[in-house]
Coordinates of C-alpha atoms and ligand atoms in Angstrom, one line a residue:
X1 CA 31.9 -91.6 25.7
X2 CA 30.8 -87.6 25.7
X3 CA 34.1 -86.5 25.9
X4 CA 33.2 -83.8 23.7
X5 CA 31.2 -82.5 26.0
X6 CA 31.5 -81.2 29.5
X7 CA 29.7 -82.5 32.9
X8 CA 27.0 -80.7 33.7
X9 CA 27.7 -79.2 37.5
X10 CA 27.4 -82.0 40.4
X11 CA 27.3 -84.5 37.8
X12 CA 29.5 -87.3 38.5
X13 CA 32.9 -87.4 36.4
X14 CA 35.4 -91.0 36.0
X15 CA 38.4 -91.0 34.6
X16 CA 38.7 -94.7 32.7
X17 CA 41.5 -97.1 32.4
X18 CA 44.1 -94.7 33.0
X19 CA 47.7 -95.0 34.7
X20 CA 47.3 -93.2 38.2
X21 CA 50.2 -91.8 39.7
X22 CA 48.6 -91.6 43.3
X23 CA 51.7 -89.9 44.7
X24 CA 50.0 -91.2 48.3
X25 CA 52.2 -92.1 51.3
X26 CA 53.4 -95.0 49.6
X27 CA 53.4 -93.7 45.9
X28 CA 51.5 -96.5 44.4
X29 CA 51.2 -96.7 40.9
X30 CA 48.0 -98.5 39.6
X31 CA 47.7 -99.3 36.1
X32 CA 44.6 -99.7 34.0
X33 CA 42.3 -98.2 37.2
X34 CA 39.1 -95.5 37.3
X35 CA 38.7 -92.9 39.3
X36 CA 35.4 -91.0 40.3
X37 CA 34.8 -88.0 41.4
X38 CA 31.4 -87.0 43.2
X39 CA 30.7 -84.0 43.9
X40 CA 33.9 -81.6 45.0
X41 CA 35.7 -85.2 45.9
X42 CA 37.7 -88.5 44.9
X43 CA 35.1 -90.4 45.7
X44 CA 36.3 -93.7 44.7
X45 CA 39.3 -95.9 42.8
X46 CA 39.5 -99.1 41.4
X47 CA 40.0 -101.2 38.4
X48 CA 36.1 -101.3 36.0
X49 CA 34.3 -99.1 38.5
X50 CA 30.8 -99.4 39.1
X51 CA 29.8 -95.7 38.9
X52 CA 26.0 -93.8 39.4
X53 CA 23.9 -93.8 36.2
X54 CA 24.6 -90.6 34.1
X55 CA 28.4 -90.4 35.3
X56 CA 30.2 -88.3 32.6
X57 CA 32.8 -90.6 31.4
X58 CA 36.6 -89.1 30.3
X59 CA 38.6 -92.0 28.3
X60 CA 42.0 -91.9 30.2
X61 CA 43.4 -95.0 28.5
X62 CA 47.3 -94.5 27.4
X63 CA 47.1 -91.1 29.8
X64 CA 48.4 -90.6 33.5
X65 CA 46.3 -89.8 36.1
X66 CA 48.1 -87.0 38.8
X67 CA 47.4 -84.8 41.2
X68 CA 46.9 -80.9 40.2
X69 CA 50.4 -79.7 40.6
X70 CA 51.2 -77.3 43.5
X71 CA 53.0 -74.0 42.5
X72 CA 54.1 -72.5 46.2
X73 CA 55.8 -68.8 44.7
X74 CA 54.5 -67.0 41.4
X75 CA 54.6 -63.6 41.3
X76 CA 51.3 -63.7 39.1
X77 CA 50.9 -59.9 38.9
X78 CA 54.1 -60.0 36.7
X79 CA 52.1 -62.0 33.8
X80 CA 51.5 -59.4 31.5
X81 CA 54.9 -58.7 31.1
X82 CA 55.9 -62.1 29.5
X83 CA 59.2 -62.6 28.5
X84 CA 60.4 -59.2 28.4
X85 CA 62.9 -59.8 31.1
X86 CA 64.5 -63.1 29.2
X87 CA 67.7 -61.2 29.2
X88 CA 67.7 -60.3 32.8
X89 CA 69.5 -60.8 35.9
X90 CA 68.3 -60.0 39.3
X91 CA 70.0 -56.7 39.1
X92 CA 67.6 -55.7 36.0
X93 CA 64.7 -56.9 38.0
X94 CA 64.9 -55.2 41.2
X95 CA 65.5 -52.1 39.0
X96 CA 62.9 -52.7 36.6
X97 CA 60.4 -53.6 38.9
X98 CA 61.1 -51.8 42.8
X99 CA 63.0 -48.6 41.3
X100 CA 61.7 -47.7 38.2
X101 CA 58.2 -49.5 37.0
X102 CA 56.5 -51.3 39.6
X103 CA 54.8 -48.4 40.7
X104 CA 53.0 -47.8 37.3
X105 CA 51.0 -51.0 37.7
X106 CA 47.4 -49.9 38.3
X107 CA 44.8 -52.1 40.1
X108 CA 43.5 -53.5 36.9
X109 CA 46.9 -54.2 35.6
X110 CA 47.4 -56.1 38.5
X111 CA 44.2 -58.2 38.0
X112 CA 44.5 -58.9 34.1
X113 CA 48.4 -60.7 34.8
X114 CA 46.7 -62.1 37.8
X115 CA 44.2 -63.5 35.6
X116 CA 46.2 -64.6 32.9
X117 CA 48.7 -66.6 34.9
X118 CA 46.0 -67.8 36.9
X119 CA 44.7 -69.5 33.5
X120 CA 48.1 -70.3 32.5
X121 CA 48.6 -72.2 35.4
X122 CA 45.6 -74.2 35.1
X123 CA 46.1 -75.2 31.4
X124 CA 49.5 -75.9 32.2
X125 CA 47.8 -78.3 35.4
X126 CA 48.6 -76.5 38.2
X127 CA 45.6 -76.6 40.4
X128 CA 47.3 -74.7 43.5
X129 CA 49.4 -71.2 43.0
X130 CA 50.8 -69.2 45.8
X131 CA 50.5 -65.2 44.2
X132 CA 53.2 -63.7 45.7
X133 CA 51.7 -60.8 45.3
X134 CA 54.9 -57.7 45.9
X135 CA 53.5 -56.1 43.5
X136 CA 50.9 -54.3 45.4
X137 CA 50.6 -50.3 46.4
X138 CA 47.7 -49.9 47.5
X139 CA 44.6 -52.1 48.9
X140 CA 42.8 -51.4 45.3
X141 CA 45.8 -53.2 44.4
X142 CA 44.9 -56.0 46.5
X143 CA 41.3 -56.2 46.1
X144 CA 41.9 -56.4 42.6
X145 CA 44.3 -58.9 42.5
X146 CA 42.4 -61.0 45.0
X147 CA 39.1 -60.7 42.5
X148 CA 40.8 -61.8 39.6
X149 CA 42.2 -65.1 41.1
X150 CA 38.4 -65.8 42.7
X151 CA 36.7 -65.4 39.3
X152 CA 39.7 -68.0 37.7
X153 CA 38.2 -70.9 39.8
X154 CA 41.6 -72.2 41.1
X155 CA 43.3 -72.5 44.4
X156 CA 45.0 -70.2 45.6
X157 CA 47.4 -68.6 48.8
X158 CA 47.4 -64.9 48.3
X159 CA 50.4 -63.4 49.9
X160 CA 49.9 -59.7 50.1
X161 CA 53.1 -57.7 50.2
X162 CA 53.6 -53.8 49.1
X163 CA 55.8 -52.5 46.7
X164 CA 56.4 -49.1 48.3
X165 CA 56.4 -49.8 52.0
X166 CA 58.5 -51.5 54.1
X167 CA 56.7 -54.9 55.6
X168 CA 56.7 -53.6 59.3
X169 CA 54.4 -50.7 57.9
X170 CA 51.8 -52.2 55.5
X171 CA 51.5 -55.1 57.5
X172 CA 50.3 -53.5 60.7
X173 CA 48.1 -50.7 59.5
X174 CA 43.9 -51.2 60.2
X175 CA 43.5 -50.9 57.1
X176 CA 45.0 -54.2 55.7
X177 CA 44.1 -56.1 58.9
X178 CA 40.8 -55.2 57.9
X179 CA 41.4 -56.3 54.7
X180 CA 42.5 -59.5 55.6
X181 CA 39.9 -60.3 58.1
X182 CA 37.3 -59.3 55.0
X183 CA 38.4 -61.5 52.3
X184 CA 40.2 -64.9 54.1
X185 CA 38.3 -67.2 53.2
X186 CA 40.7 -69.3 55.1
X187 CA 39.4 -72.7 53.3
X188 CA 41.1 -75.1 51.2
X189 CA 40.4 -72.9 48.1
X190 CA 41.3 -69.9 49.4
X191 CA 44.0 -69.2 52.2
X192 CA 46.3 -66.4 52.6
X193 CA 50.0 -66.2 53.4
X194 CA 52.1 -62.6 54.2
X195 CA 55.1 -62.5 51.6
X196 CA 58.7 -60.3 52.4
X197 CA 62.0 -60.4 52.9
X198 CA 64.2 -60.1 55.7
X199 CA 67.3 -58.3 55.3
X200 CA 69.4 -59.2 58.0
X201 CA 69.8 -55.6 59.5
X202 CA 70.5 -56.7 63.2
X203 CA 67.5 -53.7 64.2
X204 CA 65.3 -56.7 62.9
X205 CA 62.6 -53.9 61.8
X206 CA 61.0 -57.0 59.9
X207 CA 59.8 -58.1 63.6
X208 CA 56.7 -56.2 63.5
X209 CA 55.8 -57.4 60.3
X210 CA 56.4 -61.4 61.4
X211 CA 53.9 -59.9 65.1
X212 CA 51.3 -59.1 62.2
X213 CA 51.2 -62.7 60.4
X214 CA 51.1 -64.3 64.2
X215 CA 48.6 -61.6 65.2
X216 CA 46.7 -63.0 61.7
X217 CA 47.5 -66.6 62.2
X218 CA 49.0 -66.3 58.8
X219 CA 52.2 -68.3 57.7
X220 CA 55.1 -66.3 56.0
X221 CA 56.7 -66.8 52.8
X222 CA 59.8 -65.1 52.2
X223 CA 63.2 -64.9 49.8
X224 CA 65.9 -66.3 51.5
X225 CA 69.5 -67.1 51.1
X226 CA 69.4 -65.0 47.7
X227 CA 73.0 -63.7 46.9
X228 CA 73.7 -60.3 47.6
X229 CA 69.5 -59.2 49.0
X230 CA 69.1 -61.9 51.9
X231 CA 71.7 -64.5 54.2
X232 CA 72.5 -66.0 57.2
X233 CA 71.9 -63.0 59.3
X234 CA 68.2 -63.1 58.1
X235 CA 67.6 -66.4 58.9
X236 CA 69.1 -66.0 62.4
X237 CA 67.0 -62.9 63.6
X238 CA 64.2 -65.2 62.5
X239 CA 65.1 -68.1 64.8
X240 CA 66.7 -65.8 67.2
X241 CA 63.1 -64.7 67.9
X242 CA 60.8 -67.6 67.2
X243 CA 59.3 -67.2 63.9
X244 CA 60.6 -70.0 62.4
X245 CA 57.4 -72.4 62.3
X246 CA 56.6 -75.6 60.2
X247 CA 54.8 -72.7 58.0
X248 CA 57.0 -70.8 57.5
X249 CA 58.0 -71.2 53.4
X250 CA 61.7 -70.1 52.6
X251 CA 61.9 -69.2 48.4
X252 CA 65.0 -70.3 47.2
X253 CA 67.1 -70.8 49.9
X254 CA 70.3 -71.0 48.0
X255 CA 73.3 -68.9 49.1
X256 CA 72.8 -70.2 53.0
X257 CA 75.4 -72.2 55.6
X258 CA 74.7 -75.4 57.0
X259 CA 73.9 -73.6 59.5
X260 CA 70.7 -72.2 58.5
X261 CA 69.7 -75.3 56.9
X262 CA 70.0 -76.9 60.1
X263 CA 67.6 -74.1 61.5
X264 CA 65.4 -74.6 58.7
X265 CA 65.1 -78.4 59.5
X266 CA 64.9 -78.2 63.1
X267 CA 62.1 -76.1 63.3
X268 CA 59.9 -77.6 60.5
X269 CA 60.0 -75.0 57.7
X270 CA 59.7 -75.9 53.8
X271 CA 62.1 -74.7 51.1
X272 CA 60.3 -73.5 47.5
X273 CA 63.1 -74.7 44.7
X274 CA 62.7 -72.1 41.6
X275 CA 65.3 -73.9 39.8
X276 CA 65.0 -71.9 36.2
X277 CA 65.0 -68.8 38.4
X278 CA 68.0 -69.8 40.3
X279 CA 69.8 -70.9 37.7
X280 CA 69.2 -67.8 35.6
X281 CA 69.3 -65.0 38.2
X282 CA 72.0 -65.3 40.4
X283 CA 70.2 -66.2 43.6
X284 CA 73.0 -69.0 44.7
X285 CA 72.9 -72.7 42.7
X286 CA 69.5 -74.1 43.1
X287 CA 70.1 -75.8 46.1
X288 CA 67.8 -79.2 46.6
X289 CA 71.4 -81.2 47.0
X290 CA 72.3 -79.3 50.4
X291 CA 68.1 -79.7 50.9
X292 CA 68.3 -83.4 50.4
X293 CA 71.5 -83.5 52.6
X294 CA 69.2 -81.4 55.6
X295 CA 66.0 -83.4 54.9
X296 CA 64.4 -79.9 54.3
X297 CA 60.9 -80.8 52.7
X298 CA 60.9 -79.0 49.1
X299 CA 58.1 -77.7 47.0
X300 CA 58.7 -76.4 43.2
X301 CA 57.3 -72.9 41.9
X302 CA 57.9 -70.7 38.8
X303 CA 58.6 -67.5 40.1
X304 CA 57.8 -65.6 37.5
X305 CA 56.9 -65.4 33.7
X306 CA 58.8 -62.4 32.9
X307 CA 61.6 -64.0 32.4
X308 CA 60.7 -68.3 33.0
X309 CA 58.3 -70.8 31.8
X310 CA 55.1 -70.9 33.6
X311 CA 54.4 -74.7 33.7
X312 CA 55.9 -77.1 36.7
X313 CA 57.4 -79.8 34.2
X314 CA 59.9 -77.4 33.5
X315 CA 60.4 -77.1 36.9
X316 CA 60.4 -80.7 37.6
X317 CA 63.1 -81.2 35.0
X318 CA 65.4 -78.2 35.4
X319 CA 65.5 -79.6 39.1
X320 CA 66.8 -82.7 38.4
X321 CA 69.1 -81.6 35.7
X322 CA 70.5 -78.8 38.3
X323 CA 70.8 -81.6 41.0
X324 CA 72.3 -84.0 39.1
X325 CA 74.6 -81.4 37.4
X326 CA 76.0 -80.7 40.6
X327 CA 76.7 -83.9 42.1
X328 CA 78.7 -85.1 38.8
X329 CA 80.3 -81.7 39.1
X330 CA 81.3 -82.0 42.5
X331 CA 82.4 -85.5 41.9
X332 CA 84.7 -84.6 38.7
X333 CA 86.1 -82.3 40.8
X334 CA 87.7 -85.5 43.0
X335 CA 88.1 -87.4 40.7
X336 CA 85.0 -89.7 40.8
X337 CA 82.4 -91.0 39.5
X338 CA 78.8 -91.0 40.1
X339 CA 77.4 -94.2 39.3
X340 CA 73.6 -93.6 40.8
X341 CA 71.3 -90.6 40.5
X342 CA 70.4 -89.1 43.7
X343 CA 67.4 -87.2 43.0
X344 CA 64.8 -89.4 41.4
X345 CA 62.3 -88.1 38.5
X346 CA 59.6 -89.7 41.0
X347 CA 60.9 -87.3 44.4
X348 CA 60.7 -84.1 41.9
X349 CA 56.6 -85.3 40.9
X350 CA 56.3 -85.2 44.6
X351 CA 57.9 -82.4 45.1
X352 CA 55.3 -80.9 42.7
X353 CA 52.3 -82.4 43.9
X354 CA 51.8 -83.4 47.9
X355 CA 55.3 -81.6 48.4
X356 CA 53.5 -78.2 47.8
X357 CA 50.3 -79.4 49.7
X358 CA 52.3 -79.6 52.8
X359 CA 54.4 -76.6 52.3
X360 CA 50.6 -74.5 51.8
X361 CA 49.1 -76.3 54.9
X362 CA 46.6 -78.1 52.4
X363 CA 47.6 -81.8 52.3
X364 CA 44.6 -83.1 54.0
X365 CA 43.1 -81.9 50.7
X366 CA 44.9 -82.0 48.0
X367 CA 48.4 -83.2 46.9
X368 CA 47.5 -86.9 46.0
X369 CA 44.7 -89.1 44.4
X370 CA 43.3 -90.5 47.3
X371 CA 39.7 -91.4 48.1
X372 CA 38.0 -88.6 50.2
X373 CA 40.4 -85.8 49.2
X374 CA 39.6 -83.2 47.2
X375 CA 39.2 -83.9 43.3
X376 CA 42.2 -81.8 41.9
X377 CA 43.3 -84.2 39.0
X378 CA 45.0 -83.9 36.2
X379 CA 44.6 -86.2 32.5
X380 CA 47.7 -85.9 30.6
X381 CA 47.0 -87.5 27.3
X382 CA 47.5 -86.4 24.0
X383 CA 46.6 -88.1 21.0
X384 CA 48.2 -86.3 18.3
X385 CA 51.3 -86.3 20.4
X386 CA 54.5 -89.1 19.8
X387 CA 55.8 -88.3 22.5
X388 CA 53.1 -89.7 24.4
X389 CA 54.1 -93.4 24.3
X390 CA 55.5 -95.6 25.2
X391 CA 54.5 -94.7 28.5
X392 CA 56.5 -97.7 30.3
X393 CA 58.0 -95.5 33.6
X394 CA 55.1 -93.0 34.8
X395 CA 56.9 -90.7 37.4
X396 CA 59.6 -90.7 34.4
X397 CA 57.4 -89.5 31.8
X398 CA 55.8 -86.5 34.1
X399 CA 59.3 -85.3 34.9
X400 CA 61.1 -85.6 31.3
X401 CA 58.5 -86.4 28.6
X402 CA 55.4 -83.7 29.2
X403 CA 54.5 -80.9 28.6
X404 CA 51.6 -78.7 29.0
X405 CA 50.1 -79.6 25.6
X406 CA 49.7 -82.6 27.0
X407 CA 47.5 -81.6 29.5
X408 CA 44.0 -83.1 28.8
X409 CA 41.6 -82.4 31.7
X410 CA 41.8 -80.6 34.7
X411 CA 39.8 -80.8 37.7
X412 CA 39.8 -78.3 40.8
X413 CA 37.7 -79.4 43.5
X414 CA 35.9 -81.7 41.4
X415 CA 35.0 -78.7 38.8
X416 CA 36.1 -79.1 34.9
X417 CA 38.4 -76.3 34.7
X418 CA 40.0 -77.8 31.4
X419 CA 38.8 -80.5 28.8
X420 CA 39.9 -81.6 25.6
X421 CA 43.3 -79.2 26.1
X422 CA 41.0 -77.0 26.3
X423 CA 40.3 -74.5 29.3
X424 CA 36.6 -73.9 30.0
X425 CA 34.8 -70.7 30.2
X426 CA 37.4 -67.9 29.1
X427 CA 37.0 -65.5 27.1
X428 CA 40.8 -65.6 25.5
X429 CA 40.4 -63.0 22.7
X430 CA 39.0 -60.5 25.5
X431 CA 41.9 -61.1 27.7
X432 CA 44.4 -60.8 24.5
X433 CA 42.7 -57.1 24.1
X434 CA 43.3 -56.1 28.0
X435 CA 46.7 -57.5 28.1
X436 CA 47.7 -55.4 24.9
X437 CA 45.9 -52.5 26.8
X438 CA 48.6 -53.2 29.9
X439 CA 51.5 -53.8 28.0
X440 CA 50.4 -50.4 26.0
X441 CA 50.2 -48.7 29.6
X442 CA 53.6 -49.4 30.6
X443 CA 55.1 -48.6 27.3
X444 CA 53.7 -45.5 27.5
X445 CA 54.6 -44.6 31.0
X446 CA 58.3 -45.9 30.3
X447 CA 58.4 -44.3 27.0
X448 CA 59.9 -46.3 23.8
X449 CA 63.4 -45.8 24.8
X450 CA 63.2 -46.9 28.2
X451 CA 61.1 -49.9 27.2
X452 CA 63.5 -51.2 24.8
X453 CA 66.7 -50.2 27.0
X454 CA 64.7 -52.4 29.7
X455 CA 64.0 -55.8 27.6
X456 CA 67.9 -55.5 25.9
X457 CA 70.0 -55.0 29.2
X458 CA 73.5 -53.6 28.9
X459 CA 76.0 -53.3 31.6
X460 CA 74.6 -51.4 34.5
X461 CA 76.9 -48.4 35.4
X462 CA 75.5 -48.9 39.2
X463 CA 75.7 -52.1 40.8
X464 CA 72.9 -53.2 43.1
X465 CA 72.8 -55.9 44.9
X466 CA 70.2 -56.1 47.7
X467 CA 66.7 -56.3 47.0
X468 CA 65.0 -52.8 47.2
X469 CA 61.8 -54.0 47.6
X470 CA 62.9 -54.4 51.3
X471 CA 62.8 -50.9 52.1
X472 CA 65.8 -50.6 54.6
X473 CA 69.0 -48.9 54.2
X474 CA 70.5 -51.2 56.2
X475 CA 73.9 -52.8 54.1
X476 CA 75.6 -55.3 54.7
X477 CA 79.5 -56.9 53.3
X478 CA 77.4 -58.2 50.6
X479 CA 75.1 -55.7 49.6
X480 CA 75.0 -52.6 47.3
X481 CA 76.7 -49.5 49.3
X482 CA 79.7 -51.6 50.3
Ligands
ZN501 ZN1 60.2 -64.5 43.9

């Protein structure tokens, strides 16, 4: 065993003896079983492999085996801002961010939270992130944010939006068509999506914007059925005039009528679940039961670190707490009893892993350990951890038991992106020093009163409701103006 060591690049890696939670078609679960990488692929599993001389050998006895997790929403560019917002609602967000601050977020601001929650992700074993990427004024902006996640070597979807112009505007200048046509890679490690919002203004000015991703052949990711900023009407104009596709990625999805789950389902469309977020911010109760009841195919994401943790076990397990909250709830309230959990910890570990491969388009590469796919794997063992046996129900232990100190080793694409809980090649003490030169930006834009005002919200004199980073005046019965 070299396991203090790392592979050197193209050399062949195996994971020994550990439990592999495949989460294929079938979910099989193989206990006591290798698996080889070769090259940027699973090239083989199997109990005592026979592997090429020199293969660099990672003990994964007592550990689990599992896909890279898939994170399909993360407003990355947020990062350096971690944990101010603990406090917030919504309503402090969309003021903080689309009123006041956002626009103070200079290109290399935007890279340095990029960066950071691009490694945050990957320690934490999250091998895919979507950056919803709202944060962006001008195509510096972009190009910045785009360079920081290619230098993190993760997977990414970057979904371009702009926080000053409405989607029908950035979306269809030269300029960022250009700029798409430049830098999509449109491979498995790199893809793009666009990301807004639809209002549900019956002028449908979002149309142009939805003729830009076609135009693009890009998939859209939006915020929908989030209280008071997007509803019914949204989803309507969408289906109303085709673009609801498979692609199409809904985030959140939680203050919506059977009716446009029904739409959702019908055409093919995905729902992203950011439980903490939901259950924090006031977008509508995190909504996998009525998901579950529409067989809507779900993937998990974070949202974003200024208020919520950054890792998808937290996900996992607010999701089946705020599922199976609801149903007793629902079931007090008749007088019953619920005597079997729906929502099994094994559904949210899919939901994490190939769930978000097929939301993202990518699940002919990644998503499960299977041979020929792409070698994003994650080792969770730890050591020095109790927590870490018994190990006796696998899917159970990923959802409940652990955490991202228990991430061992990561691989993306077959690369050592993190070994021996340890992430490779970063420079954290440099980062530290150009996060503290962000944060030190802001608070000197916002000035010390407004940046303590911001992190310790009182009652807000004006209410607002809708999400301004929408850029309409339309209002509707449940928006601000009414
Ligand atoms: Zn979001």
């Amino acid at each position: 065993m070299n396991n203090h060591h790392l592979p050197r690049s193209g050399q062949p890696i195996v994971f020994r003896n550990g439990t592999v939670v495949t989460m294929d078609a079938s979910k099989q679960v193989h206990r006591n079983t290798d698996v080889l990488v070769i090259g940027e692929e699973i090239a083989e599993m199997g109990p005592a492999l026979e592997v090429p001389e020199g293969t660099f050998e990672v003990d994964a006895a007592g550990g689990i085996v599992m896909p890279g997790m898939v994170d399909t929403h993360r407003h990355m560019w947020q990062t350096a801002m971690r944990g101010y917002g603990a406090d917030w609602t919504l309503t402090q967000y969309f003021v903080w961010y689309y009123l006041e601050h956002g626009k103070s977020f200079r290109p290399e601001d935007i890279a340095v939270g990029n960066l950071l929650s691009a490694w945050d992700a990957l320690d934490a074993g999250v091998t895919t992130s979507v950056d919803w990427s709202h944060g962006l004024s001008t195509l510096d902006h972009a190009e910045a944010a785009l360079d920081a996640l290619e230098s993190s070597g993760g997977r990414f979807v970057f979904a371009p939006g702009n926080i000053f112009a409405g989607p029908w505007e950035w979306s269809t200048s030269t300029d960022f068509k250009n700029f798409v046509g430049r830098r999509n890679k449109r491979t498995d490690m790199l893809k793009f999506q666009l990301a807004f919002d639809v209002t549900g203004d019956p002028a449908f000015p979002e149309k142009a914007a939805f003729e830009a991703a076609r135009d693009l052949d890009l998939a859209v990711t939006t915020h929908a059925g989030v209280w008071g900023a997007s509803n019914d009407d949204g989803i309507r104009l969408m289906y109303e005039n085709g673009f609801m596709t498979p692609e199409t990625v809904y985030v959140h999805a939680a203050t919506l009528s059977s009716d446009s789950y029904q739409r959702i389902a019908a055409t093919g469309g995905s729902v992203s679940l950011s439980t903490e977020s939901e259950q924090s911010c006031g977008q509508g109760y995190p909504p996998s039961w009525a998901l579950r009841q529409h067989n809507i195919p779900v993937s998990l994401s974070i949202d974003t670190s200024v208020w919520f943790s950054s890792d998808l076990f937290t996900a996992m397990r607010t999701t089946l707490g705020a599922d199976r909250s609801y149903e007793h709830m629902k079931a007090h309230e008749k007088g019953d009893t619920v005597t079997h959990s729906a929502l099994r910890a094994e559904k949210v570990v899919e939901w994490a892993t190939r769930g978000g491969a097929a939301a993202l388009g990518l699940d002919h590469a990644v998503g499960s350990i299977e041979k020929g796919k792409k070698a994003d794997i994650v080792l969770l063992k730890n050591d020095f951890s109790p927590t870490s046996f018994p190990m006796i129900n696998p899917c159970g232990h990923i959802a409940l038991q652990a955490g991202r100190g228990d991430v061992q080793t990561v691989l993306v694409n077959g690369r050592v992106v993190k070994h021996n809980h340890r992430l490779v090649g970063v420079d954290l003490e440099a980062m530290r020093a150009k996060v503290a030169s962000t944060v030190e930006h802001l608070q000197s834009v916002l000035g010390e009163e407004a940046w303590i005002k911001g992190m310790n919200p009182d009652i807000p004199e004006t209410k607002i409701l809708d999400n301004p980073y929408t850029y309409t005046d339309y209002r509707s019965s449940s928006t601000r103006g009414h």
